[in-house]
Short mmCIF file of C-alpha atoms and ligand atoms in Angstrom, two decimals:
data_model
loop_
_atom_site.label_atom_id
_atom_site.label_comp_id
_atom_site.label_asym_id
_atom_site.label_seq_id
_atom_site.Cartn_x
_atom_site.Cartn_y
_atom_site.Cartn_z
CA UNK A 154 230.47 207.35 297.38
CA UNK A 155 230.72 205.78 294.65
CA UNK A 156 234.07 205.55 295.14
CA UNK A 157 233.82 204.93 298.69
CA UNK A 158 231.48 201.31 298.18
CA UNK A 159 234.12 200.03 295.41
CA UNK A 160 236.84 200.36 297.27
CA UNK A 161 235.01 199.06 300.80
CA UNK A 162 233.80 196.01 298.28
CA UNK A 163 238.23 195.50 297.54
CA UNK A 164 239.44 196.06 300.92
CA UNK A 165 237.23 193.49 302.50
CA UNK A 166 238.34 190.69 300.22
CA UNK A 167 241.90 191.68 301.07
CA UNK A 168 242.91 194.37 298.18
CA UNK A 169 244.84 197.34 298.85
CA UNK A 170 242.99 199.94 297.66
CA UNK A 171 243.80 203.94 296.26
CA UNK A 172 241.29 206.04 296.08
CA UNK A 173 241.89 209.60 294.80
CA UNK A 174 238.80 212.23 293.49
CA UNK A 175 239.49 214.08 290.38
CA UNK A 176 237.16 216.42 291.45
CA UNK A 177 239.13 217.64 294.34
CA UNK A 178 242.35 216.29 294.61
CA UNK A 179 243.08 217.72 290.77
CA UNK A 180 244.06 215.33 288.31
CA UNK A 181 247.72 215.68 288.23
CA UNK A 182 247.26 214.25 291.78
CA UNK A 183 245.92 211.37 290.43
CA UNK A 184 248.45 210.55 287.79
CA UNK A 185 251.79 211.12 290.15
CA UNK A 186 249.43 208.53 292.34
CA UNK A 187 249.04 205.94 289.78
CA UNK A 188 252.62 206.93 288.27
CA UNK A 189 254.06 205.77 292.40
CA UNK A 190 252.07 203.14 293.07
CA UNK A 191 252.02 200.83 289.39
CA UNK A 192 248.89 199.49 289.82
CA UNK A 193 247.70 196.33 288.50
CA UNK A 194 244.23 198.03 288.22
CA UNK A 195 243.06 201.50 287.95
CA UNK A 196 239.45 201.87 287.57
CA UNK A 197 238.46 205.16 286.66
CA UNK A 198 233.36 206.38 287.74
CA UNK A 199 232.01 207.54 284.68
CA UNK A 200 229.04 209.79 284.15
CA UNK A 201 227.48 211.92 281.40
CA UNK A 202 229.07 215.53 282.42
CA UNK A 203 232.48 213.93 282.88
CA UNK A 204 232.61 212.19 279.57
CA UNK A 205 235.37 214.20 277.68
CA UNK A 206 237.77 214.79 281.02
CA UNK A 207 237.25 210.52 281.52
CA UNK A 208 238.53 210.23 277.82
CA UNK A 209 241.23 212.45 278.70
CA UNK A 210 241.87 210.71 281.79
CA UNK A 211 242.37 206.99 280.01
CA UNK A 212 244.13 208.27 277.17
CA UNK A 213 246.98 210.22 279.99
CA UNK A 214 246.70 207.00 282.41
CA UNK A 215 247.58 204.51 279.14
CA UNK A 216 250.65 206.20 278.36
CA UNK A 217 251.54 205.97 281.98
CA UNK A 218 251.23 202.47 283.07
CA UNK A 219 250.73 200.56 279.73
CA UNK A 220 250.98 197.41 281.87
CA UNK A 221 248.21 197.95 283.55
CA UNK A 222 243.88 196.75 283.87
CA UNK A 223 241.72 200.13 282.94
CA UNK A 224 238.34 200.17 283.60
CA UNK A 225 236.07 202.83 283.82
CA UNK A 226 232.73 202.01 285.65
CA UNK A 227 229.41 204.27 286.45
CA UNK A 228 226.14 205.36 284.97
CA UNK A 229 227.39 206.26 281.48
CA UNK A 230 228.80 202.41 280.70
CA UNK A 231 224.91 201.71 280.01
CA UNK A 232 224.63 204.60 276.77
CA UNK A 233 229.08 204.62 275.78
CA UNK A 234 230.69 201.77 276.10
CA UNK A 235 232.01 201.30 272.63
CA UNK A 236 233.32 205.83 272.99
CA UNK A 237 235.03 204.72 276.34
CA UNK A 238 236.75 201.22 274.74
CA UNK A 239 237.76 202.84 271.35
CA UNK A 240 238.01 206.94 271.70
CA UNK A 241 238.99 205.96 275.60
CA UNK A 242 241.83 203.76 275.38
CA UNK A 243 239.72 201.87 278.22
CA UNK A 244 240.49 198.11 278.97
CA UNK A 245 236.74 197.90 279.48
CA UNK A 246 233.89 199.45 280.37
CA UNK A 247 232.11 197.57 283.61
CA UNK A 248 227.90 197.56 283.76
CA UNK A 249 225.64 197.88 286.44
CA UNK A 250 226.67 197.69 289.95
CA UNK A 251 230.47 197.05 290.98
CA UNK A 252 230.57 195.79 294.32
CA UNK A 253 230.98 191.62 292.95
CA UNK A 254 232.15 192.97 289.35
CA UNK A 255 235.88 195.01 291.03
CA UNK A 256 236.46 191.96 293.26
CA UNK A 257 235.92 189.37 290.54
CA UNK A 258 238.23 192.07 288.26
CA UNK A 259 241.29 192.66 290.53
CA UNK A 260 241.52 189.31 290.81
CA UNK A 261 241.99 189.12 286.66
CA UNK A 262 244.31 192.06 286.99
CA UNK A 263 246.34 190.52 289.13
CA UNK A 264 247.82 189.41 286.03
CA UNK A 265 248.54 192.41 283.95
CA UNK A 266 246.54 192.98 280.47
CA UNK A 267 247.01 189.99 279.08
CA UNK A 268 244.86 188.25 282.47
CA UNK A 269 241.90 190.05 280.59
CA UNK A 270 241.68 186.86 277.96
CA UNK A 271 239.88 186.10 281.27
CA UNK A 272 237.17 188.24 281.81
CA UNK A 273 235.11 186.90 278.60
CA UNK A 274 233.30 185.48 281.83
CA UNK A 275 233.19 188.63 283.67
CA UNK A 276 229.19 189.27 283.91
CA UNK A 277 228.10 193.11 282.72
CA UNK A 278 231.39 193.76 281.21
CA UNK A 279 231.57 195.18 277.26
CA UNK A 280 235.44 195.07 275.88
CA UNK A 281 237.23 195.00 272.85
CA UNK A 282 237.14 191.22 271.58
CA UNK A 283 239.27 190.95 267.55
CA UNK A 284 235.93 190.28 266.62
CA UNK A 285 235.17 194.36 267.74
CA UNK A 286 233.25 195.08 270.63
CA UNK A 287 231.98 192.24 272.93
CA UNK A 288 229.47 192.64 275.42
CA UNK A 289 228.81 190.52 277.95
CA UNK A 290 225.26 189.14 279.91
CA UNK A 291 224.30 191.28 282.32
CA UNK A 292 224.84 191.68 285.81
CA UNK A 293 222.13 191.43 288.40
CA UNK A 294 221.74 194.18 290.50
CA UNK A 295 222.49 192.89 294.11
CA UNK A 296 219.78 191.99 295.84
CA UNK A 297 220.72 191.98 299.60
CA UNK A 298 222.39 195.57 300.50
CA UNK A 299 222.87 195.44 303.88
CA UNK A 300 225.71 192.71 302.78
CA UNK A 301 227.67 195.32 301.08
CA UNK A 302 230.31 196.25 303.52
CA UNK A 303 229.35 200.43 304.43
CA UNK A 304 231.46 202.57 301.97
CA UNK A 305 235.23 203.57 302.54
CA UNK A 306 234.55 207.13 303.50
CA UNK A 307 237.90 207.18 305.52
CA UNK A 308 239.02 206.08 301.68
CA UNK A 309 238.69 209.67 300.57
CA UNK A 310 239.85 212.75 300.76
CA UNK A 311 238.13 214.81 303.43
CA UNK A 312 237.67 217.53 301.84
CA UNK A 313 235.15 214.92 299.37
CA UNK A 314 233.78 212.60 302.72
CA UNK A 315 232.32 215.56 304.41
CA UNK A 316 230.96 219.10 302.57
CA UNK A 317 230.40 222.12 304.11
CA UNK A 318 225.94 222.33 304.56
CA UNK A 319 224.60 225.40 306.24
CA UNK A 320 222.19 222.58 308.53
CA UNK A 321 225.82 220.33 309.24
CA UNK A 322 226.12 224.25 311.32
CA UNK A 323 229.43 227.03 311.40
CA UNK A 324 232.05 224.54 311.56
CA UNK A 325 229.80 221.17 311.30
CA UNK A 326 230.73 218.97 307.60
CA UNK A 327 227.64 216.50 306.30
CA UNK A 328 227.88 213.50 304.86
CA UNK A 329 225.77 211.63 302.18
CA UNK A 330 224.20 208.26 302.56
CA UNK A 331 222.30 205.89 300.79
CA UNK A 332 219.66 204.53 302.08
CA UNK A 333 217.62 202.65 298.79
CA UNK A 334 219.22 202.37 295.53
CA UNK A 335 216.73 202.69 292.14
CA UNK A 336 213.38 204.11 291.16
CA UNK A 337 210.53 202.69 290.64
CA UNK A 338 209.49 205.76 288.01
CA UNK A 339 209.88 205.98 284.83
CA UNK A 340 209.96 209.55 284.42
CA UNK A 341 210.61 210.57 280.07
CA UNK A 342 213.59 213.13 281.31
CA UNK A 343 216.01 210.68 283.22
CA UNK A 344 219.21 208.37 282.71
CA UNK A 345 217.18 204.88 283.15
CA UNK A 346 219.34 202.33 283.42
CA UNK A 347 218.89 198.30 284.34
CA UNK A 348 220.28 198.39 287.75
CA UNK A 349 218.99 201.67 288.95
CA UNK A 350 215.08 200.32 287.78
CA UNK A 351 214.99 197.53 290.90
CA UNK A 352 214.28 198.86 294.07
CA UNK A 353 215.75 197.67 296.42
CA UNK A 354 217.02 199.19 300.26
CA UNK A 355 218.50 199.23 303.38
CA UNK A 356 217.34 197.35 306.88
CA UNK A 357 216.65 200.99 308.85
CA UNK A 358 219.56 199.40 311.25
CA UNK A 359 221.93 199.45 308.72
CA UNK A 360 221.15 202.93 308.30
CA UNK A 361 221.24 203.83 311.61
CA UNK A 362 224.19 201.87 312.29
CA UNK A 363 226.36 204.07 309.55
CA UNK A 364 225.01 207.28 310.73
CA UNK A 365 226.34 206.33 314.23
CA UNK A 366 229.80 205.39 313.06
CA UNK A 367 230.21 208.42 310.76
CA UNK A 368 228.82 210.36 313.92
CA UNK A 369 231.37 208.92 316.11
CA UNK A 370 234.37 209.18 314.32
CA UNK A 371 233.60 212.25 312.45
CA UNK A 372 231.39 213.75 314.73
CA UNK A 373 228.56 214.32 312.09
CA UNK A 374 225.76 216.33 312.73
CA UNK A 375 224.09 216.49 309.49
CA UNK A 376 223.16 213.47 306.60
CA UNK A 377 221.89 214.22 303.60
CA UNK A 378 219.94 210.95 301.29
CA UNK A 379 221.07 210.62 298.27
CA UNK A 380 218.42 207.72 297.53
CA UNK A 381 216.09 208.72 294.10
CA UNK A 382 213.06 207.54 296.01
CA UNK A 383 213.43 208.09 300.02
CA UNK A 384 210.27 207.42 301.32
CA UNK A 385 209.21 205.18 298.21
CA UNK A 386 208.55 202.66 301.15
CA UNK A 387 205.97 204.34 304.17
CA UNK A 388 206.31 201.21 306.90
CA UNK A 389 210.25 201.04 306.40
CA UNK A 390 210.42 205.55 306.22
CA UNK A 391 208.34 205.01 309.57
CA UNK A 392 210.68 202.54 311.26
CA UNK A 393 213.79 204.55 310.68
CA UNK A 394 212.76 208.03 311.79
CA UNK A 395 211.57 205.64 315.31
CA UNK A 396 214.78 204.10 315.31
CA UNK A 397 217.11 207.38 315.00
CA UNK A 398 215.01 209.17 317.28
CA UNK A 399 216.24 206.23 319.68
CA UNK A 400 219.92 205.66 319.05
CA UNK A 401 220.33 209.27 317.53
CA UNK A 402 218.36 212.56 318.97
CA UNK A 403 219.85 215.60 317.99
CA UNK A 404 221.46 214.54 314.25
CA UNK A 405 219.23 216.32 310.86
CA UNK A 406 219.28 215.40 307.23
CA UNK A 407 217.48 216.39 304.12
CA UNK A 408 216.41 213.98 301.49
CA UNK A 409 214.52 213.86 297.99
CA UNK A 410 211.31 212.24 296.90
CA UNK A 411 208.02 212.71 295.35
CA UNK A 412 204.87 214.56 296.19
CA UNK A 413 203.06 211.49 296.36
CA UNK A 414 205.20 209.82 298.32
CA UNK A 415 204.18 211.59 301.42
CA UNK A 416 200.76 212.49 304.35
CA UNK A 417 201.05 214.65 307.21
CA UNK A 418 201.65 211.24 309.70
CA UNK A 419 204.83 210.66 308.15
CA UNK A 420 206.30 214.58 308.03
CA UNK A 421 205.19 214.48 311.14
CA UNK A 422 207.32 211.66 311.79
CA UNK A 423 210.25 212.34 309.54
CA UNK A 424 210.25 216.07 311.33
CA UNK A 425 210.60 214.45 314.74
CA UNK A 426 214.05 212.47 313.59
CA UNK A 427 215.76 215.30 312.45
CA UNK A 428 214.27 216.00 308.41
CA UNK A 429 214.51 219.99 308.02
CA UNK A 430 214.16 220.05 304.06
CA UNK A 431 212.81 218.09 302.16
CA UNK A 432 213.63 218.39 298.24
CA UNK A 433 211.39 217.85 295.00
CA UNK A 434 211.74 217.60 291.95
CA UNK A 435 208.21 219.77 290.72
CA UNK A 436 209.74 219.81 286.95
CA UNK A 437 206.09 221.98 286.31
CA UNK A 438 202.86 222.89 287.95
CA UNK A 439 200.34 222.21 285.03
CA UNK A 440 199.15 218.49 284.80
CA UNK A 441 199.73 218.66 281.01
CA UNK A 442 203.21 218.61 281.26
CA UNK A 443 203.36 216.38 284.39
CA UNK A 444 201.58 213.57 282.08
CA UNK A 445 203.76 214.50 278.57
CA UNK A 446 207.16 213.65 281.34
CA UNK A 447 205.39 210.16 282.55
CA UNK A 448 205.36 212.21 286.22
CA UNK A 449 202.06 212.09 286.92
CA UNK A 450 200.64 212.96 290.67
CA UNK A 451 197.48 213.20 292.34
CA UNK A 452 198.47 215.61 294.65
CA UNK A 453 198.31 219.56 294.67
CA UNK A 454 201.64 220.24 295.20
CA UNK A 455 200.28 223.69 296.89
CA UNK A 456 198.46 221.25 299.07
CA UNK A 457 202.11 219.05 299.69
CA UNK A 458 204.22 221.91 299.99
CA UNK A 459 202.04 224.07 302.88
CA UNK A 460 201.74 220.13 305.11
CA UNK A 461 205.61 220.10 305.12
CA UNK A 462 206.26 223.89 306.17
CA UNK A 463 203.37 222.84 309.13
CA UNK A 464 205.52 219.73 309.83
CA UNK A 465 208.40 222.10 310.30
CA UNK A 466 210.00 221.10 306.77
CA UNK A 467 211.30 223.41 304.22
CA UNK A 468 211.04 222.72 300.65
CA UNK A 469 213.29 222.57 298.25
CA UNK A 470 211.21 222.62 294.34
CA UNK A 471 213.24 222.00 291.13
CA UNK A 472 212.03 223.23 288.58
CA UNK A 473 212.47 221.96 284.35
CA UNK A 474 212.10 225.34 281.09
CA UNK A 475 212.42 224.82 278.12
CA UNK A 476 210.40 221.29 277.39
CA UNK A 477 209.95 220.87 273.37
CA UNK A 478 206.99 221.96 273.39
CA UNK A 479 207.43 224.62 275.66
CA UNK A 480 206.89 228.88 274.83
CA UNK A 481 207.46 232.14 276.23
CA UNK A 482 204.15 232.05 278.02
CA UNK A 483 203.83 228.82 279.70
CA UNK A 484 207.99 228.84 281.09
CA UNK A 485 206.49 232.29 282.63
CA UNK A 486 203.72 230.91 284.09
CA UNK A 487 206.17 227.87 286.04
CA UNK A 488 207.97 230.61 287.45
CA UNK A 489 204.59 232.31 288.60
CA UNK A 490 203.68 228.84 290.05
CA UNK A 491 206.93 228.16 291.95
CA UNK A 492 206.56 232.11 293.24
CA UNK A 493 203.46 230.91 294.48
CA UNK A 494 203.91 228.20 296.82
CA UNK A 495 205.93 228.50 299.86
CA UNK A 496 209.12 227.32 299.00
CA UNK A 497 212.52 227.93 300.89
CA UNK A 498 214.31 227.77 297.34
CA UNK A 499 213.51 226.91 294.03
CA UNK A 500 215.87 225.86 290.64
CA UNK A 501 215.33 226.53 287.51
CA UNK A 502 217.09 224.26 284.89
CA UNK A 503 217.59 224.49 281.58
CA UNK A 504 216.38 221.02 280.15
CA UNK A 505 219.43 218.89 278.73
CA UNK A 506 218.03 215.90 277.49
CA UNK A 507 220.53 213.01 277.77
CA UNK A 508 221.05 211.01 275.37
CA UNK A 509 219.61 207.08 276.64
CA UNK A 510 216.48 209.43 277.96
CA UNK A 511 213.09 209.70 275.56
CA UNK A 512 212.75 213.41 275.98
CA UNK A 513 216.72 213.44 273.51
CA UNK A 514 215.09 211.56 271.03
CA UNK A 515 211.75 213.70 271.68
CA UNK A 516 214.47 216.72 271.13
CA UNK A 517 216.09 215.27 267.94
CA UNK A 518 212.94 215.26 266.08
CA UNK A 519 211.81 218.90 267.18
CA UNK A 520 213.96 221.69 265.13
CA UNK A 521 214.74 223.37 267.87
CA UNK A 522 217.45 224.39 268.32
CA UNK A 523 220.27 221.65 269.58
CA UNK A 524 223.84 220.96 269.95
CA UNK A 525 223.05 216.53 270.59
CA UNK A 526 226.82 216.14 270.82
CA UNK A 527 227.77 218.93 273.53
CA UNK A 528 228.73 215.44 276.15
CA UNK A 529 231.58 215.03 273.59
CA UNK A 530 233.28 218.29 273.69
CA UNK A 531 232.35 219.64 277.37
CA UNK A 532 232.94 218.31 280.73
CA UNK A 533 232.35 219.58 284.55
CA UNK A 534 235.10 221.53 284.05
CA UNK A 535 233.49 223.05 281.66
CA UNK A 536 230.06 223.70 282.78
CA UNK A 537 228.63 225.70 280.71
CA UNK A 538 225.46 222.92 279.44
CA UNK A 539 224.57 222.78 283.21
CA UNK A 540 223.78 226.92 282.94
CA UNK A 541 223.62 227.53 279.02
CA UNK A 542 220.96 225.08 277.30
CA UNK A 543 222.48 222.75 274.63
CA UNK A 544 218.30 222.82 273.93
CA UNK A 545 215.29 225.38 272.68
CA UNK A 546 212.04 224.33 271.92
CA UNK A 547 210.99 225.59 268.30
CA UNK A 548 210.28 229.36 268.35
CA UNK A 549 213.01 229.94 271.09
CA UNK A 550 217.48 230.05 271.07
CA UNK A 551 218.92 228.64 273.43
CA UNK A 552 220.33 231.36 274.64
CA UNK A 553 216.31 232.41 275.87
CA UNK A 554 216.00 230.01 277.74
CA UNK A 555 218.65 230.16 279.53
CA UNK A 556 217.77 234.23 280.07
CA UNK A 557 214.34 232.71 281.41
CA UNK A 558 215.98 230.37 283.85
CA UNK A 559 218.40 233.02 285.13
CA UNK A 560 215.22 235.25 284.94
CA UNK A 561 213.05 232.61 286.73
CA UNK A 562 215.57 231.97 289.21
CA UNK A 563 216.09 236.04 290.39
CA UNK A 564 212.48 236.98 290.70
CA UNK A 565 212.14 233.83 293.14
CA UNK A 566 214.49 234.80 295.13
CA UNK A 567 214.37 239.00 294.78
CA UNK A 568 211.18 238.62 296.75
CA UNK A 569 212.04 240.00 300.39
CA UNK A 570 210.26 237.06 301.94
CA UNK A 571 212.15 234.72 300.02
CA UNK A 572 215.57 236.03 300.88
CA UNK A 573 214.61 236.56 304.56
CA UNK A 574 213.75 232.83 304.24
CA UNK A 575 217.30 232.05 302.13
CA UNK A 576 219.23 233.34 304.44
CA UNK A 577 217.51 232.02 308.10
CA UNK A 578 218.70 228.88 306.17
CA UNK A 579 220.31 226.46 308.82
C1 B12 B 859 223.49 213.00 294.65
C2 B12 B 859 223.29 212.56 292.27
C3 B12 B 859 223.89 214.20 292.59
C4 B12 B 859 224.32 215.04 293.36
C5 B12 B 859 226.12 214.48 292.96
C6 B12 B 859 226.71 214.69 292.50
C7 B12 B 859 228.28 214.60 292.97
N1 B12 B 859 229.15 214.15 291.03
O1 B12 B 859 228.27 213.66 293.09
C8 B12 B 859 224.48 216.29 292.14
C9 B12 B 859 222.75 216.77 293.29
C10 B12 B 859 225.23 217.56 292.73
C11 B12 B 859 224.03 215.91 291.07
C12 B12 B 859 224.17 216.74 289.88
C13 B12 B 859 223.86 216.10 288.49
N2 B12 B 859 223.32 214.73 287.99
CO1 B12 B 859 223.44 213.22 289.73
N3 B12 B 859 222.59 212.58 290.61
C14 B12 B 859 223.02 211.60 292.00
C15 B12 B 859 221.52 210.09 292.13
C16 B12 B 859 220.74 210.36 292.31
C17 B12 B 859 223.43 209.82 292.76
C18 B12 B 859 225.05 209.56 292.53
C19 B12 B 859 225.78 208.54 293.35
O2 B12 B 859 226.01 208.34 294.73
N4 B12 B 859 225.11 207.04 293.67
C20 B12 B 859 225.42 206.26 294.31
C21 B12 B 859 227.00 204.93 293.92
C22 B12 B 859 226.83 204.65 295.00
O3 B12 B 859 226.02 204.53 292.62
P1 B12 B 859 227.36 204.64 290.74
O4 B12 B 859 227.51 206.36 291.68
O5 B12 B 859 226.01 204.02 289.36
O6 B12 B 859 227.81 203.97 291.48
C23 B12 B 859 227.56 202.73 290.94
C24 B12 B 859 227.64 201.71 289.99
O7 B12 B 859 227.63 202.75 288.90
C25 B12 B 859 229.66 201.50 290.32
N5 B12 B 859 230.22 201.66 289.34
C26 B12 B 859 230.53 203.31 289.69
N6 B12 B 859 232.41 203.86 289.43
C27 B12 B 859 232.37 202.26 288.77
C28 B12 B 859 234.09 202.48 288.81
C29 B12 B 859 234.02 201.15 288.25
C30 B12 B 859 235.84 200.82 287.58
C31 B12 B 859 233.12 199.66 288.45
C32 B12 B 859 233.98 199.19 288.28
C33 B12 B 859 232.32 199.91 289.13
C34 B12 B 859 231.66 201.67 289.14
O8 B12 B 859 229.39 201.09 291.22
C35 B12 B 859 229.12 201.76 291.76
C36 B12 B 859 228.20 200.53 292.94
O9 B12 B 859 227.66 199.71 292.99
C37 B12 B 859 222.74 210.15 291.36
C38 B12 B 859 221.28 209.20 290.02
C39 B12 B 859 221.34 207.29 290.94
N7 B12 B 859 220.79 206.75 292.35
O10 B12 B 859 222.67 207.02 291.47
C40 B12 B 859 222.19 211.03 289.64
C41 B12 B 859 222.65 210.74 288.09
C42 B12 B 859 224.59 210.55 287.99
N8 B12 B 859 222.68 212.59 288.06
C43 B12 B 859 223.00 212.82 286.87
C44 B12 B 859 222.87 213.96 286.36
C45 B12 B 859 222.10 214.29 284.85
C46 B12 B 859 223.15 214.83 287.08
C47 B12 B 859 223.54 216.11 286.38
C48 B12 B 859 224.24 216.73 284.90
C49 B12 B 859 222.02 217.19 286.64
C50 B12 B 859 221.75 218.25 286.19
N9 B12 B 859 221.00 218.13 284.36
O11 B12 B 859 222.54 218.96 286.27
C51 B12 B 859 224.54 216.85 287.30
C52 B12 B 859 226.03 217.15 287.58
C53 B12 B 859 226.81 217.82 288.39
C54 B12 B 859 227.90 217.08 288.76
N10 B12 B 859 228.81 217.65 289.53
O12 B12 B 859 227.50 215.52 288.77
C55 B12 B 859 222.32 211.10 285.74
C56 B12 B 859 224.03 210.12 285.31
C57 B12 B 859 223.34 210.19 284.27
C58 B12 B 859 224.31 209.91 283.29
N11 B12 B 859 223.45 209.06 281.86
O13 B12 B 859 225.09 209.86 283.50
C59 B12 B 859 221.46 210.52 287.62
C60 B12 B 859 222.17 208.66 286.48
C61 B12 B 859 220.37 210.28 287.52
C62 B12 B 859 219.81 210.29 286.12
N12 B12 B 859 219.59 208.67 286.12
O14 B12 B 859 220.00 210.73 285.20
N13 B12 B 859 223.51 214.38 290.82
#
């Protein structure tokens, strides 16, 4: 979505834009397009699991396009701008939302790399100057999301635009959408960056308009809402559901939210408007764990999950294993708690303490096994840390945490009832 939002902003400003999705089209295609096009500006979107591949890509782009401006953006620029500039050879890193920034940057880039002298005025830019790495004042989050053009999904390759999804039917494809940006909570495992902490939302009209266009153009009947907190504003959620019932009956969708942002009436409305699945980061069933994660909720998970099921909405629960204070017993208890909940599916993730999160600092202080620079030597092409843990609490090895996560997953899904629920998805 980031690429599609940036492309839409540039296109609305009159630029000619080409998007290449390295994940789906591969790096060779990306480099071939870059060589053929010789663009003024190449922007690369970087999140933590992509640091290593992004640095390697930047070096190849630099060799292929010595005169183009190379810019990095995305969540990682908030903690790793110096690395992107020095190890990666990016000309600059842009922190914060990119829609306005990329237009200003494109104007500067028309003059090629010498024009970069002017980006000293670009809010949110971090760049190399003779005196070292220099950070401009921060960029303010865009206050009016509806003023942003809709993401230019038409510029993405088909495979990135829509993905297969069980709820989209056998031939159907699902589209991703954001109806809000930001989050008001501060869970200690989550990467917090300035613009994420300012919650803003699209109007229900704009959301339904975007869905209607996707439905007409691509026949999309299932939508994935990627918001951090889809139901934070109850009144807006209700208004959105009512509008969806009137304007797009028959579509289905799924979203993610918190236990304490749902009630029975809201659940009825969500279900009536096409919500089929809600995804919760449940993390743990033990209130002490949740307090240590700064993720307290006064709601009982069993009661909320049951209310979802009664409303006709399936629930997927995400759990974490390997907190700095975890023991074998506490991990087993967490897996047992998950099995007692009427969930459609559950995922048990080994904790990845990401730099920029309070849990990273805590993991460094405990004397567990911690490959604290894992992101420097791994990437999505090598999804090791997503499956084999980078951290284990004192008294446990990383391999053990990985085995507990695999076992918890198996024990959850190998039950006959759970298998039936999983296979009947859709
Ligand atoms: C949807 C999502 C997923 C999806 C899809 C991921 C994907 N690859 O598309 C799934 C569920 C698969 C997922 C998985 C993971 N995710 Co995730 N995910 C998100 C989420 C909720 C939304 C991403 C999104 O589309 N945002 C909307 C776009 C518009 O925002 P954006 O990407 O930040 O882009 C804006 C700016 O950053 C900027 N910008 C971006 N690129 C560029 C480039 C240039 C040149 C410029 C100028 C500007 C610019 O402009 C954009 C528009 O304003 C974010 C949290 C969030 N709210 O953003 C986490 C988030 C990106 N995920 C995160 C993590 C940690 C993961 C996992 C590693 C989790 C795990 N432990 O397994 C995995 C990694 C797998 C992977 N393939 O990447 C972290 C990344 C932290 C970091 N330091 O990089 C985030 C930020 C959550 C968090 N707060 O901790 N994720």
